[in-house]
PDB file of C-alpha atoms in Angstrom:
ATOM      1  CA  MET F1037       0.000   0.000   0.000  1.00  0.00           C
ATOM      2  CA  ARG F1038       1.301   3.461  -0.877  1.00  0.00           C
ATOM      3  CA  GLN F1039       2.106   5.449   2.255  1.00  0.00           C
ATOM      4  CA  LYS F1040       0.846   9.017   2.588  1.00  0.00           C
ATOM      5  CA  ARG F1041       3.602  11.587   2.781  1.00  0.00           C
ATOM      6  CA  ILE F1042       3.706  13.744   5.895  1.00  0.00           C
ATOM      7  CA  LYS F1043       4.206  17.428   5.190  1.00  0.00           C
ATOM      8  CA  GLY F1044       7.565  18.710   6.384  1.00  0.00           C
ATOM      9  CA  VAL F1045       9.056  15.281   7.029  1.00  0.00           C
ATOM     10  CA  ASP F1046      12.267  14.724   5.101  1.00  0.00           C
ATOM     11  CA  ALA F1047      15.769  13.399   5.821  1.00  0.00           C
ATOM     12  CA  GLU F1048      16.837  16.624   7.519  1.00  0.00           C
ATOM     13  CA  TYR F1049      13.797  16.624   9.811  1.00  0.00           C
ATOM     14  CA  LEU F1050      14.325  12.959  10.693  1.00  0.00           C
ATOM     15  CA  GLN F1051      17.956  13.654  11.506  1.00  0.00           C
ATOM     16  CA  GLN F1052      16.788  16.201  14.077  1.00  0.00           C
ATOM     17  CA  MET F1053      14.680  13.421  15.616  1.00  0.00           C
ATOM     18  CA  GLY F1054      17.761  11.232  16.010  1.00  0.00           C
ATOM     19  CA  VAL F1055      17.317   9.114  12.886  1.00  0.00           C
ATOM     20  CA  LYS F1056      20.446   8.123  10.973  1.00  0.00           C
ATOM     21  CA  THR F1057      20.055   9.369   7.408  1.00  0.00           C
ATOM     22  CA  ASP F1058      23.559   9.146   5.939  1.00  0.00           C
ATOM     23  CA  ILE F1059      25.044   6.031   4.345  1.00  0.00           C
ATOM     24  CA  THR F1060      27.916   5.436   6.766  1.00  0.00           C
ATOM     25  CA  ALA F1061      28.816   2.846   9.392  1.00  0.00           C
ATOM     26  CA  LEU F1062      26.580   2.745  12.436  1.00  0.00           C
ATOM     27  CA  ASN F1063      28.459   3.359  15.682  1.00  0.00           C
ATOM     28  CA  LEU F1064      27.186   0.794  18.186  1.00  0.00           C
ATOM     29  CA  LYS F1065      28.373  -0.624  21.488  1.00  0.00           C
ATOM     30  CA  ASN F1066      30.114  -3.952  20.938  1.00  0.00           C
ATOM     31  CA  ASN F1067      29.033  -5.517  24.237  1.00  0.00           C
ATOM     32  CA  HIS F1068      25.337  -5.820  23.385  1.00  0.00           C
ATOM     33  CA  GLN F1069      23.457  -8.383  21.361  1.00  0.00           C
ATOM     34  CA  LEU F1070      22.313  -6.788  18.106  1.00  0.00           C
ATOM     35  CA  TYR F1071      18.872  -7.385  16.583  1.00  0.00           C
ATOM     36  CA  VAL F1072      18.020  -5.777  13.235  1.00  0.00           C
ATOM     37  CA  GLU F1073      14.649  -5.439  11.509  1.00  0.00           C
ATOM     38  CA  VAL F1074      14.863  -4.744   7.779  1.00  0.00           C
ATOM     39  CA  GLY F1075      11.752  -2.912   6.597  1.00  0.00           C
ATOM     40  CA  SER F1076      10.277  -1.906   9.943  1.00  0.00           C
ATOM     41  CA  GLY F1077       7.092  -0.227   8.753  1.00  0.00           C
ATOM     42  CA  LYS F1078       5.632   2.001  11.470  1.00  0.00           C
ATOM     43  CA  GLY F1079       7.658   0.212  14.140  1.00  0.00           C
ATOM     44  CA  HIS F1080       5.010  -1.557  16.223  1.00  0.00           C
ATOM     45  CA  PHE F1081       6.990  -4.819  16.255  1.00  0.00           C
ATOM     46  CA  ILE F1082      10.464  -3.531  17.026  1.00  0.00           C
ATOM     47  CA  THR F1083       9.506  -0.832  19.527  1.00  0.00           C
ATOM     48  CA  ASN F1084       7.595  -3.311  21.678  1.00  0.00           C
ATOM     49  CA  LEU F1085      10.461  -5.792  21.439  1.00  0.00           C
ATOM     50  CA  ALA F1086      12.956  -3.095  22.422  1.00  0.00           C
ATOM     51  CA  LYS F1087      10.774  -1.985  25.344  1.00  0.00           C
ATOM     52  CA  ASP F1088      10.728  -5.504  26.803  1.00  0.00           C
ATOM     53  CA  HIS F1089      14.428  -6.217  26.171  1.00  0.00           C
ATOM     54  CA  PRO F1090      16.507  -3.207  27.294  1.00  0.00           C
ATOM     55  CA  GLU F1091      19.625  -5.398  27.419  1.00  0.00           C
ATOM     56  CA  ILE F1092      19.572  -5.843  23.619  1.00  0.00           C
ATOM     57  CA  GLN F1093      20.522  -3.244  20.997  1.00  0.00           C
ATOM     58  CA  PHE F1094      17.881  -2.950  18.263  1.00  0.00           C
ATOM     59  CA  VAL F1095      18.118  -1.296  14.857  1.00  0.00           C
ATOM     60  CA  ALA F1096      15.107  -0.477  12.668  1.00  0.00           C
ATOM     61  CA  ILE F1097      15.735   0.082   8.955  1.00  0.00           C
ATOM     62  CA  GLU F1098      13.040   1.745   6.851  1.00  0.00           C
ATOM     63  CA  LYS F1099      13.432   3.451   3.476  1.00  0.00           C
ATOM     64  CA  ILE F1100      10.268   5.601   3.433  1.00  0.00           C
ATOM     65  CA  ASP F1101      10.731   8.868   5.332  1.00  0.00           C
ATOM     66  CA  SER F1102       7.104   9.322   6.426  1.00  0.00           C
ATOM     67  CA  VAL F1103       7.033   5.764   7.793  1.00  0.00           C
ATOM     68  CA  CYS F1104      10.406   6.211   9.471  1.00  0.00           C
ATOM     69  CA  TYR F1105       8.922   9.235  11.205  1.00  0.00           C
ATOM     70  CA  ARG F1106       6.304   7.009  12.848  1.00  0.00           C
ATOM     71  CA  ILE F1107       9.030   4.766  14.270  1.00  0.00           C
ATOM     72  CA  ALA F1108      10.901   7.790  15.618  1.00  0.00           C
ATOM     73  CA  GLN F1109       7.704   9.048  17.254  1.00  0.00           C
ATOM     74  CA  LYS F1110       7.215   5.722  19.029  1.00  0.00           C
ATOM     75  CA  LYS F1111      10.862   5.566  20.078  1.00  0.00           C
ATOM     76  CA  ASN F1112      10.722   9.017  21.648  1.00  0.00           C
ATOM     77  CA  GLU F1113       7.350   8.461  23.319  1.00  0.00           C
ATOM     78  CA  MET F1114       8.544   5.142  24.792  1.00  0.00           C
ATOM     79  CA  LYS F1115      12.015   6.519  25.663  1.00  0.00           C
ATOM     80  CA  LEU F1116      13.844   3.638  23.990  1.00  0.00           C
ATOM     81  CA  ASP F1117      17.573   4.208  24.427  1.00  0.00           C
ATOM     82  CA  ASN F1118      18.305   0.754  22.972  1.00  0.00           C
ATOM     83  CA  LEU F1119      16.761   1.443  19.544  1.00  0.00           C
ATOM     84  CA  GLU F1120      18.525   3.075  16.616  1.00  0.00           C
ATOM     85  CA  ILE F1121      16.615   4.017  13.462  1.00  0.00           C
ATOM     86  CA  ILE F1122      18.059   4.169   9.962  1.00  0.00           C
ATOM     87  CA  LEU F1123      16.386   5.857   7.009  1.00  0.00           C
ATOM     88  CA  GLY F1124      17.949   3.616   4.412  1.00  0.00           C
ATOM     89  CA  ASP F1125      17.857   0.618   2.128  1.00  0.00           C
ATOM     90  CA  ALA F1126      18.837  -3.028   2.575  1.00  0.00           C
ATOM     91  CA  GLU F1127      21.249  -2.564  -0.327  1.00  0.00           C
ATOM     92  CA  ASN F1128      23.565  -0.761   2.109  1.00  0.00           C
ATOM     93  CA  LEU F1129      23.562  -3.249   4.971  1.00  0.00           C
ATOM     94  CA  GLU F1130      27.296  -3.956   4.614  1.00  0.00           C
ATOM     95  CA  ILE F1131      28.010  -0.250   5.032  1.00  0.00           C
ATOM     96  CA  PHE F1132      25.851   0.146   8.136  1.00  0.00           C
ATOM     97  CA  PHE F1133      27.099  -2.942   9.991  1.00  0.00           C
ATOM     98  CA  LYS F1134      30.391  -4.701  10.615  1.00  0.00           C
ATOM     99  CA  LYS F1135      30.929  -8.292   9.524  1.00  0.00           C
ATOM    100  CA  GLU F1136      29.760 -10.912  12.015  1.00  0.00           C
ATOM    101  CA  SER F1137      28.121  -8.287  14.245  1.00  0.00           C
ATOM    102  CA  ILE F1138      24.399  -9.137  14.096  1.00  0.00           C
ATOM    103  CA  ASP F1139      22.688 -11.765  16.246  1.00  0.00           C
ATOM    104  CA  HIS F1140      19.244 -11.732  14.667  1.00  0.00           C
ATOM    105  CA  ILE F1141      17.694 -10.324  11.477  1.00  0.00           C
ATOM    106  CA  PHE F1142      13.914  -9.908  11.237  1.00  0.00           C
ATOM    107  CA  LEU F1143      12.193  -9.821   7.843  1.00  0.00           C
ATOM    108  CA  ASN F1144       8.576  -9.007   8.617  1.00  0.00           C
ATOM    109  CA  PHE F1145       6.023  -8.845   5.798  1.00  0.00           C
ATOM    110  CA  ILE F1146       8.543  -7.885   3.157  1.00  0.00           C
ATOM    111  CA  ASP F1147       7.440  -7.006  -0.368  1.00  0.00           C
ATOM    112  CA  PRO F1148       6.604 -10.379  -2.030  1.00  0.00           C
ATOM    113  CA  TRP F1149       7.452  -9.180  -5.548  1.00  0.00           C
ATOM    114  CA  PRO F1150       5.107 -11.824  -7.040  1.00  0.00           C
ATOM    115  CA  LYS F1151       6.155 -11.498 -10.693  1.00  0.00           C
ATOM    116  CA  ALA F1152       8.964 -13.898 -11.618  1.00  0.00           C
ATOM    117  CA  ARG F1153      11.050 -11.179 -13.241  1.00  0.00           C
ATOM    118  CA  HIS F1154      11.076  -9.295  -9.929  1.00  0.00           C
ATOM    119  CA  HIS F1155      11.990 -12.200  -7.621  1.00  0.00           C
ATOM    120  CA  LYS F1156      15.599 -11.034  -7.385  1.00  0.00           C
ATOM    121  CA  ARG F1157      14.318  -7.964  -5.501  1.00  0.00           C
ATOM    122  CA  ARG F1158      12.996 -10.099  -2.654  1.00  0.00           C
ATOM    123  CA  LEU F1159      14.845  -9.670   0.643  1.00  0.00           C
ATOM    124  CA  THR F1160      15.116 -13.462   0.871  1.00  0.00           C
ATOM    125  CA  TYR F1161      16.728 -13.846  -2.559  1.00  0.00           C
ATOM    126  CA  SER F1162      20.262 -15.222  -2.809  1.00  0.00           C
ATOM    127  CA  THR F1163      21.922 -11.815  -3.226  1.00  0.00           C
ATOM    128  CA  TYR F1164      20.473 -10.622   0.088  1.00  0.00           C
ATOM    129  CA  LEU F1165      21.127 -13.931   1.820  1.00  0.00           C
ATOM    130  CA  SER F1166      24.803 -13.469   0.963  1.00  0.00           C
ATOM    131  CA  LYS F1167      24.722 -10.113   2.749  1.00  0.00           C
ATOM    132  CA  TYR F1168      23.141 -11.674   5.827  1.00  0.00           C
ATOM    133  CA  GLN F1169      25.772 -14.422   5.880  1.00  0.00           C
ATOM    134  CA  GLN F1170      28.505 -11.804   6.005  1.00  0.00           C
ATOM    135  CA  LEU F1171      26.859  -9.774   8.759  1.00  0.00           C
ATOM    136  CA  LEU F1172      25.471 -12.442  11.084  1.00  0.00           C
ATOM    137  CA  LYS F1173      27.516 -13.914  13.891  1.00  0.00           C
ATOM    138  CA  LYS F1174      28.401 -17.606  13.685  1.00  0.00           C
ATOM    139  CA  ASP F1175      25.287 -18.494  15.682  1.00  0.00           C
ATOM    140  CA  GLY F1176      23.151 -15.755  14.105  1.00  0.00           C
ATOM    141  CA  ARG F1177      19.598 -16.257  12.891  1.00  0.00           C
ATOM    142  CA  ILE F1178      17.126 -14.818  10.413  1.00  0.00           C
ATOM    143  CA  GLN F1179      13.369 -14.803  10.880  1.00  0.00           C
ATOM    144  CA  LEU F1180      10.865 -14.398   8.051  1.00  0.00           C
ATOM    145  CA  ARG F1181       7.210 -13.671   8.772  1.00  0.00           C
ATOM    146  CA  THR F1182       4.669 -13.210   5.972  1.00  0.00           C
ATOM    147  CA  ASP F1183       1.081 -13.721   4.876  1.00  0.00           C
ATOM    148  CA  HIS F1184       2.173 -14.457   1.285  1.00  0.00           C
ATOM    149  CA  LEU F1185       2.327 -18.230   0.728  1.00  0.00           C
ATOM    150  CA  ASP F1186       4.227 -18.170  -2.568  1.00  0.00           C
ATOM    151  CA  LEU F1187       6.887 -15.915  -1.082  1.00  0.00           C
ATOM    152  CA  PHE F1188       7.129 -18.214   1.934  1.00  0.00           C
ATOM    153  CA  ASN F1189       7.525 -21.381  -0.138  1.00  0.00           C
ATOM    154  CA  ASP F1190      10.054 -19.783  -2.474  1.00  0.00           C
ATOM    155  CA  SER F1191      11.976 -18.356   0.473  1.00  0.00           C
ATOM    156  CA  ILE F1192      12.306 -21.805   2.031  1.00  0.00           C
ATOM    157  CA  GLU F1193      14.030 -22.950  -1.158  1.00  0.00           C
ATOM    158  CA  TYR F1194      16.338 -19.920  -1.206  1.00  0.00           C
ATOM    159  CA  ILE F1195      17.183 -20.087   2.481  1.00  0.00           C
ATOM    160  CA  GLU F1196      17.788 -23.811   2.898  1.00  0.00           C
ATOM    161  CA  GLU F1197      20.559 -23.577   0.306  1.00  0.00           C
ATOM    162  CA  VAL F1198      22.723 -21.492   2.635  1.00  0.00           C
ATOM    163  CA  PHE F1199      21.156 -21.685   6.125  1.00  0.00           C
ATOM    164  CA  ASP F1200      19.892 -24.443   8.411  1.00  0.00           C
ATOM    165  CA  ILE F1201      16.153 -24.165   8.974  1.00  0.00           C
ATOM    166  CA  VAL F1202      15.332 -24.220  12.689  1.00  0.00           C
ATOM    167  CA  SER F1203      11.547 -23.948  12.558  1.00  0.00           C
ATOM    168  CA  GLU F1204       8.714 -23.561  10.074  1.00  0.00           C
ATOM    169  CA  ASP F1205       5.199 -22.561  11.090  1.00  0.00           C
ATOM    170  CA  ARG F1206       2.332 -22.315   8.608  1.00  0.00           C
ATOM    171  CA  ASN F1207      -0.256 -21.035  11.067  1.00  0.00           C
ATOM    172  CA  LEU F1208       1.607 -18.838  13.519  1.00  0.00           C
ATOM    173  CA  SER F1209      -0.164 -18.050  16.781  1.00  0.00           C
ATOM    174  CA  GLU F1210      -0.614 -14.476  17.944  1.00  0.00           C
ATOM    175  CA  SER F1211       2.203 -13.051  20.041  1.00  0.00           C
ATOM    176  CA  SER F1212       3.119  -9.915  21.964  1.00  0.00           C
ATOM    177  CA  TYR F1213       5.260  -8.775  19.039  1.00  0.00           C
ATOM    178  CA  MET F1214       3.361  -8.181  15.815  1.00  0.00           C
ATOM    179  CA  THR F1215       3.495  -5.528  13.127  1.00  0.00           C
ATOM    180  CA  GLU F1216       0.495  -3.321  12.410  1.00  0.00           C
ATOM    181  CA  TYR F1217       0.154  -5.165   9.109  1.00  0.00           C
ATOM    182  CA  GLU F1218       0.110  -8.573  10.816  1.00  0.00           C
ATOM    183  CA  ILE F1219      -2.627  -7.530  13.227  1.00  0.00           C
ATOM    184  CA  LYS F1220      -4.792  -6.546  10.252  1.00  0.00           C
ATOM    185  CA  LYS F1221      -3.967  -9.566   8.084  1.00  0.00           C
ATOM    186  CA  ARG F1222      -4.679 -12.119  10.816  1.00  0.00           C
ATOM    187  CA  LYS F1223      -8.371 -11.474  10.188  1.00  0.00           C
ATOM    188  CA  THR F1224      -8.139 -12.783   6.620  1.00  0.00           C
ATOM    189  CA  GLY F1225      -5.802 -15.778   6.719  1.00  0.00           C
ATOM    190  CA  PRO F1226      -2.814 -17.601   8.217  1.00  0.00           C
ATOM    191  CA  ILE F1227       0.568 -16.094   9.021  1.00  0.00           C
ATOM    192  CA  TYR F1228       3.699 -18.021   8.053  1.00  0.00           C
ATOM    193  CA  GLN F1229       7.023 -17.924   9.871  1.00  0.00           C
ATOM    194  CA  LEU F1230      10.444 -19.396   9.194  1.00  0.00           C
ATOM    195  CA  VAL F1231      13.508 -19.242  11.447  1.00  0.00           C
ATOM    196  CA  ALA F1232      16.929 -20.245  10.135  1.00  0.00           C
ATOM    197  CA  LYS F1233      20.448 -20.205  11.546  1.00  0.00           C
ATOM    198  CA  MET F1234      23.912 -19.983  10.079  1.00  0.00           C
ATOM    199  CA  LYS F1235      25.224 -23.319   8.821  1.00  0.00           C
ATOM    200  CA  VAL F1236      27.932 -24.874  10.980  1.00  0.00           C
ATOM    201  CA  GLU F1237      31.011 -25.477   8.864  1.00  0.00           C
TER     202      GLU F1237
END
């Protein structure tokens, strides 16, 4: 769904709210676990997770400025010192993060890109999986959650080539940590979830 633009919200305004808007390395404390959500939407999932786990460093990445603004609002209202927000694209993950620095990557309700010619744009496609392999720690994990069955089935094929699948759920129960989109979509059908870990060499 196309997001409505918010008047006056741009990269400069977001920067004033504490959002990282430049494409440079993120300066994080090395003594914390690091959880990253790629494509955070309005931030309902990651802000609630960060609130309940102050001992973990969270990073929300969102490429739409007006949506990023909503995450920043929640962060400030909830006083989340353990959440960093990046206005940016998954293409630049290797710039934002050091190799073998991430413990967990969340891919929640990513664009399914249903047409075959667009599959390479999926955040579970092999080119992105290679990025995750470089950035995850040796025991790192990725979690995919979606309502799109074809994306889920295709992603299993992509992921099992380079990761070990830990769990697969084709009718995920409700939890304390859901995106706004998930809450809405649960009324119309099942939610699918896959968790995978780095292969042990």
